[in-house]
């Protein structure tokens, strides 16, 4: 933390502008030693200064240098950003010059890590930075921005404040039982407070399932026998001829993938090989891959042929997917109906025909309904957004349940206090009030070097 770090903060390649960023005590001095123009050590903070980066009296590039002095910077340290032309050679030479004059190459995410360690942002906001960079949809970007502005952090802090008050009341009653004017915290009052917090935390955990849909989209797998119209449905959903469509059964032998946005939510759609018994080695591999894809899917679209009677293979596919979130599609409803599934008591059944884009309107509407996409979009985005946060929240919820059980078992209040402190500490780990170096290293390793 005492050294000065440097990295290229823009994508390395041909472009209009590249940015080389430095942060640390010596950032301004290092750049000034390689700068031909104003004395950067004497300019005002948050100014842009024209000049040239030089090395051994050789001009490397014409630049604009932004000077931002501590503490009002991203890292709370002195930060310098060198805006140069976007060529690969000149950008790398500027980086090498900064390294030669005393800067150290930044580790992945080290700028944001310093912002966290210096108290400018908490851990949830740190994670929001990479989420903004990785956003695949407008809704995912909104979710990340909500995290960055502190809505989730404030929710966790409010929850911890309630716990802090409850713990303080318990400790006062334990430590000073002789004072009559101190409100006695009875087990009934503690139980009521714990039950309320359990409800609130459970609600947060359940609603945070939406964050996975917003961030990663819905992994959607289309399955069915050969020649029931899976590839045609994929093409119409994507509004392009991505998969080959023929009347020959077994045309699709490997997975075909594509992406669409439905109500602002990303659908990762996978068309699979037709599932049937086959002696063809290549097709058999495709069938096995199709079956394996079902297990990882968020949504399975099972396609049946309206123009054929239901087969043994259809029933096997329906049975295989019964525990998954699924939609049963009766395709080719523009042909004579021969299928009968009335005795099977299936849910989420829609009819389609993939001859026209309008023919799959029912399927799109059912996906929106099944995942409540309109509701997700209308809610605020006070969610826990990754596995780390949700795992800690679940552990905190379990500690609350343990405290509740201790109350029911009539254990002393000071024993219940231990579980409540565990809950307090676990929630603190979400926002980074407590942390380990191992967790930080793992978290920031996923960042790009210049962020």
Short mmCIF file of N, CA and C in Angstrom, two decimals, residues 15-95:
data_model
loop_
_atom_site.label_atom_id
_atom_site.label_comp_id
_atom_site.label_asym_id
_atom_site.label_seq_id
_atom_site.Cartn_x
_atom_site.Cartn_y
_atom_site.Cartn_z
N UNK A 15 -7.15 2.28 -31.16
CA UNK A 15 -8.31 3.09 -30.82
C UNK A 15 -7.94 4.54 -30.73
N UNK A 16 -8.91 5.39 -30.43
CA UNK A 16 -8.65 6.82 -30.37
C UNK A 16 -7.78 7.20 -29.18
N UNK A 17 -8.09 6.61 -28.01
CA UNK A 17 -7.43 7.01 -26.76
C UNK A 17 -7.10 5.78 -25.93
N UNK A 18 -5.97 5.82 -25.26
CA UNK A 18 -5.63 4.85 -24.21
C UNK A 18 -5.35 5.62 -22.93
N UNK A 19 -5.58 4.97 -21.80
CA UNK A 19 -5.32 5.60 -20.51
C UNK A 19 -4.37 4.74 -19.70
N UNK A 20 -3.28 5.33 -19.24
CA UNK A 20 -2.36 4.68 -18.31
C UNK A 20 -2.58 5.35 -16.95
N UNK A 21 -2.92 4.55 -15.95
CA UNK A 21 -3.31 5.09 -14.64
C UNK A 21 -2.27 4.74 -13.58
N UNK A 22 -1.97 5.71 -12.72
CA UNK A 22 -1.09 5.49 -11.57
C UNK A 22 -1.81 5.89 -10.29
N UNK A 23 -1.47 5.22 -9.19
CA UNK A 23 -2.02 5.57 -7.89
C UNK A 23 -0.97 5.32 -6.82
N UNK A 24 -0.81 6.29 -5.92
CA UNK A 24 0.14 6.13 -4.83
C UNK A 24 0.82 7.44 -4.48
N UNK A 25 1.62 7.40 -3.44
CA UNK A 25 2.27 8.59 -2.91
C UNK A 25 3.15 9.29 -3.93
N UNK A 26 3.81 8.51 -4.77
CA UNK A 26 4.78 9.09 -5.72
C UNK A 26 4.22 9.21 -7.14
N UNK A 27 2.92 9.03 -7.31
CA UNK A 27 2.34 9.01 -8.66
C UNK A 27 2.62 10.29 -9.43
N UNK A 28 2.40 11.45 -8.81
CA UNK A 28 2.60 12.73 -9.51
C UNK A 28 4.08 12.95 -9.82
N UNK A 29 4.94 12.63 -8.87
CA UNK A 29 6.38 12.82 -9.05
C UNK A 29 6.92 11.94 -10.18
N UNK A 30 6.46 10.69 -10.23
CA UNK A 30 6.94 9.75 -11.26
C UNK A 30 6.57 10.25 -12.65
N UNK A 31 5.32 10.67 -12.81
CA UNK A 31 4.89 11.16 -14.13
C UNK A 31 5.60 12.46 -14.47
N UNK A 32 5.76 13.32 -13.48
CA UNK A 32 6.40 14.62 -13.71
C UNK A 32 7.83 14.45 -14.24
N UNK A 33 8.51 13.40 -13.77
CA UNK A 33 9.88 13.15 -14.22
C UNK A 33 9.96 12.71 -15.68
N UNK A 34 8.82 12.34 -16.24
CA UNK A 34 8.79 11.89 -17.64
C UNK A 34 7.93 12.82 -18.50
N UNK A 35 7.60 14.01 -17.97
CA UNK A 35 6.62 14.88 -18.63
C UNK A 35 7.28 16.17 -19.08
N UNK A 36 7.03 16.53 -20.32
CA UNK A 36 7.49 17.80 -20.86
C UNK A 36 6.29 18.71 -20.99
N UNK A 37 6.20 19.68 -20.11
CA UNK A 37 5.06 20.59 -20.04
C UNK A 37 5.11 21.32 -18.72
N UNK A 38 3.96 21.57 -18.11
CA UNK A 38 3.92 22.21 -16.80
C UNK A 38 4.56 21.31 -15.74
N UNK A 39 4.97 21.95 -14.64
CA UNK A 39 5.44 21.20 -13.48
C UNK A 39 4.21 20.61 -12.80
N UNK A 40 4.01 19.30 -12.93
CA UNK A 40 2.79 18.65 -12.44
C UNK A 40 2.70 18.66 -10.91
N UNK A 41 3.83 18.86 -10.22
CA UNK A 41 3.80 18.90 -8.76
C UNK A 41 3.18 20.20 -8.24
N UNK A 42 3.03 21.19 -9.14
CA UNK A 42 2.52 22.50 -8.72
C UNK A 42 1.14 22.82 -9.28
N UNK A 43 0.57 21.94 -10.11
CA UNK A 43 -0.74 22.24 -10.70
C UNK A 43 -1.84 21.92 -9.70
N UNK A 44 -3.01 22.51 -9.95
CA UNK A 44 -4.17 22.26 -9.08
C UNK A 44 -4.68 20.83 -9.26
N UNK A 45 -5.33 20.33 -8.21
CA UNK A 45 -5.94 19.01 -8.29
C UNK A 45 -7.11 19.02 -9.26
N UNK A 46 -7.36 17.89 -9.86
CA UNK A 46 -8.46 17.69 -10.81
C UNK A 46 -8.35 18.66 -12.00
N UNK A 47 -7.15 18.71 -12.54
CA UNK A 47 -6.92 19.48 -13.76
C UNK A 47 -6.32 18.57 -14.83
N UNK A 48 -6.50 18.98 -16.09
CA UNK A 48 -5.95 18.24 -17.22
C UNK A 48 -4.85 19.10 -17.85
N UNK A 49 -3.70 18.49 -18.07
CA UNK A 49 -2.52 19.24 -18.48
C UNK A 49 -1.93 18.67 -19.76
N UNK A 50 -1.72 19.57 -20.74
CA UNK A 50 -1.20 19.16 -22.05
C UNK A 50 0.33 19.10 -22.03
N UNK A 51 0.87 18.09 -22.74
CA UNK A 51 2.32 18.00 -22.87
C UNK A 51 2.73 16.73 -23.58
N UNK A 52 3.96 16.27 -23.31
CA UNK A 52 4.48 15.07 -23.95
C UNK A 52 5.14 14.18 -22.90
N UNK A 53 4.99 12.88 -23.06
CA UNK A 53 5.76 11.93 -22.25
C UNK A 53 7.07 11.69 -22.98
N UNK A 54 8.16 11.81 -22.22
CA UNK A 54 9.50 11.65 -22.84
C UNK A 54 10.29 10.58 -22.09
N UNK A 55 11.22 9.98 -22.77
CA UNK A 55 12.12 9.01 -22.16
C UNK A 55 13.49 9.18 -22.80
N UNK A 56 14.47 9.53 -21.98
CA UNK A 56 15.83 9.83 -22.49
C UNK A 56 15.78 10.90 -23.58
N UNK A 57 15.02 11.96 -23.28
CA UNK A 57 14.86 13.11 -24.19
C UNK A 57 14.16 12.76 -25.51
N UNK A 58 13.61 11.56 -25.61
CA UNK A 58 12.87 11.17 -26.81
C UNK A 58 11.37 11.28 -26.51
N UNK A 59 10.64 11.95 -27.40
CA UNK A 59 9.20 12.08 -27.22
C UNK A 59 8.53 10.74 -27.55
N UNK A 60 7.76 10.23 -26.61
CA UNK A 60 7.04 8.97 -26.83
C UNK A 60 5.65 9.24 -27.40
N UNK A 61 4.96 10.24 -26.81
CA UNK A 61 3.61 10.54 -27.30
C UNK A 61 3.17 11.90 -26.78
N UNK A 62 2.26 12.49 -27.52
CA UNK A 62 1.56 13.71 -27.10
C UNK A 62 0.41 13.28 -26.20
N UNK A 63 0.29 13.92 -25.02
CA UNK A 63 -0.66 13.40 -24.03
C UNK A 63 -1.42 14.53 -23.32
N UNK A 64 -2.50 14.12 -22.68
CA UNK A 64 -3.20 14.95 -21.69
C UNK A 64 -3.11 14.21 -20.36
N UNK A 65 -2.60 14.90 -19.34
CA UNK A 65 -2.40 14.25 -18.04
C UNK A 65 -3.37 14.83 -17.02
N UNK A 66 -4.19 13.93 -16.44
CA UNK A 66 -5.15 14.32 -15.40
C UNK A 66 -4.50 14.12 -14.03
N UNK A 67 -4.48 15.20 -13.25
CA UNK A 67 -3.91 15.14 -11.90
C UNK A 67 -5.05 15.18 -10.88
N UNK A 68 -5.11 14.17 -10.02
CA UNK A 68 -6.14 14.10 -8.97
C UNK A 68 -5.46 13.80 -7.65
N UNK A 69 -5.49 14.77 -6.75
CA UNK A 69 -4.75 14.65 -5.49
C UNK A 69 -5.63 14.06 -4.39
N UNK A 70 -4.98 13.29 -3.50
CA UNK A 70 -5.66 12.69 -2.36
C UNK A 70 -6.29 13.79 -1.48
N UNK A 71 -7.40 13.48 -0.82
CA UNK A 71 -8.06 12.17 -0.74
C UNK A 71 -9.25 12.01 -1.70
N UNK A 72 -9.54 13.04 -2.48
CA UNK A 72 -10.75 12.99 -3.32
C UNK A 72 -10.47 12.31 -4.66
N UNK A 73 -10.12 11.02 -4.56
CA UNK A 73 -9.84 10.23 -5.75
C UNK A 73 -10.46 8.85 -5.58
N UNK A 74 -10.38 8.04 -6.63
CA UNK A 74 -10.96 6.70 -6.61
C UNK A 74 -10.34 5.84 -5.51
N UNK A 75 -9.03 5.95 -5.34
CA UNK A 75 -8.34 5.13 -4.34
C UNK A 75 -8.10 5.88 -3.03
N UNK A 76 -8.42 7.16 -2.98
CA UNK A 76 -8.12 8.13 -1.91
C UNK A 76 -6.64 8.48 -1.87
N UNK A 77 -5.84 7.96 -2.81
CA UNK A 77 -4.43 8.31 -2.94
C UNK A 77 -4.28 9.30 -4.09
N UNK A 78 -3.08 9.84 -4.28
CA UNK A 78 -2.82 10.63 -5.49
C UNK A 78 -2.99 9.72 -6.71
N UNK A 79 -3.77 10.19 -7.67
CA UNK A 79 -4.02 9.41 -8.89
C UNK A 79 -3.68 10.28 -10.11
N UNK A 80 -2.97 9.67 -11.05
CA UNK A 80 -2.65 10.35 -12.31
C UNK A 80 -3.12 9.47 -13.46
N UNK A 81 -3.79 10.07 -14.43
CA UNK A 81 -4.21 9.33 -15.63
C UNK A 81 -3.60 10.00 -16.85
N UNK A 82 -2.82 9.23 -17.58
CA UNK A 82 -2.18 9.72 -18.81
C UNK A 82 -3.04 9.31 -19.99
N UNK A 83 -3.63 10.29 -20.65
CA UNK A 83 -4.46 10.04 -21.84
C UNK A 83 -3.58 10.19 -23.07
N UNK A 84 -3.32 9.07 -23.72
CA UNK A 84 -2.43 9.09 -24.88
C UNK A 84 -3.19 8.59 -26.11
N UNK A 85 -2.53 8.59 -27.27
CA UNK A 85 -3.15 8.02 -28.46
C UNK A 85 -3.30 6.50 -28.27
N UNK A 86 -4.29 5.94 -28.94
CA UNK A 86 -4.67 4.56 -28.67
C UNK A 86 -3.85 3.49 -29.35
N UNK A 87 -2.68 3.80 -29.79
CA UNK A 87 -1.85 2.77 -30.42
C UNK A 87 -1.23 1.84 -29.39
N UNK A 88 -1.04 0.60 -29.76
CA UNK A 88 -0.48 -0.39 -28.85
C UNK A 88 0.95 -0.03 -28.45
N UNK A 89 1.77 0.36 -29.41
CA UNK A 89 3.19 0.62 -29.15
C UNK A 89 3.36 1.79 -28.18
N UNK A 90 2.70 2.92 -28.48
CA UNK A 90 2.88 4.10 -27.63
C UNK A 90 2.35 3.86 -26.22
N UNK A 91 1.24 3.15 -26.11
CA UNK A 91 0.67 2.87 -24.78
C UNK A 91 1.62 2.02 -23.95
N UNK A 92 2.15 0.97 -24.57
CA UNK A 92 3.08 0.10 -23.85
C UNK A 92 4.36 0.83 -23.47
N UNK A 93 4.84 1.70 -24.34
CA UNK A 93 6.08 2.44 -24.04
C UNK A 93 5.88 3.39 -22.86
N UNK A 94 4.71 4.01 -22.80
CA UNK A 94 4.41 4.88 -21.65
C UNK A 94 4.37 4.06 -20.37
N UNK A 95 3.72 2.89 -20.44
CA UNK A 95 3.68 2.00 -19.26
C UNK A 95 5.09 1.62 -18.84
#
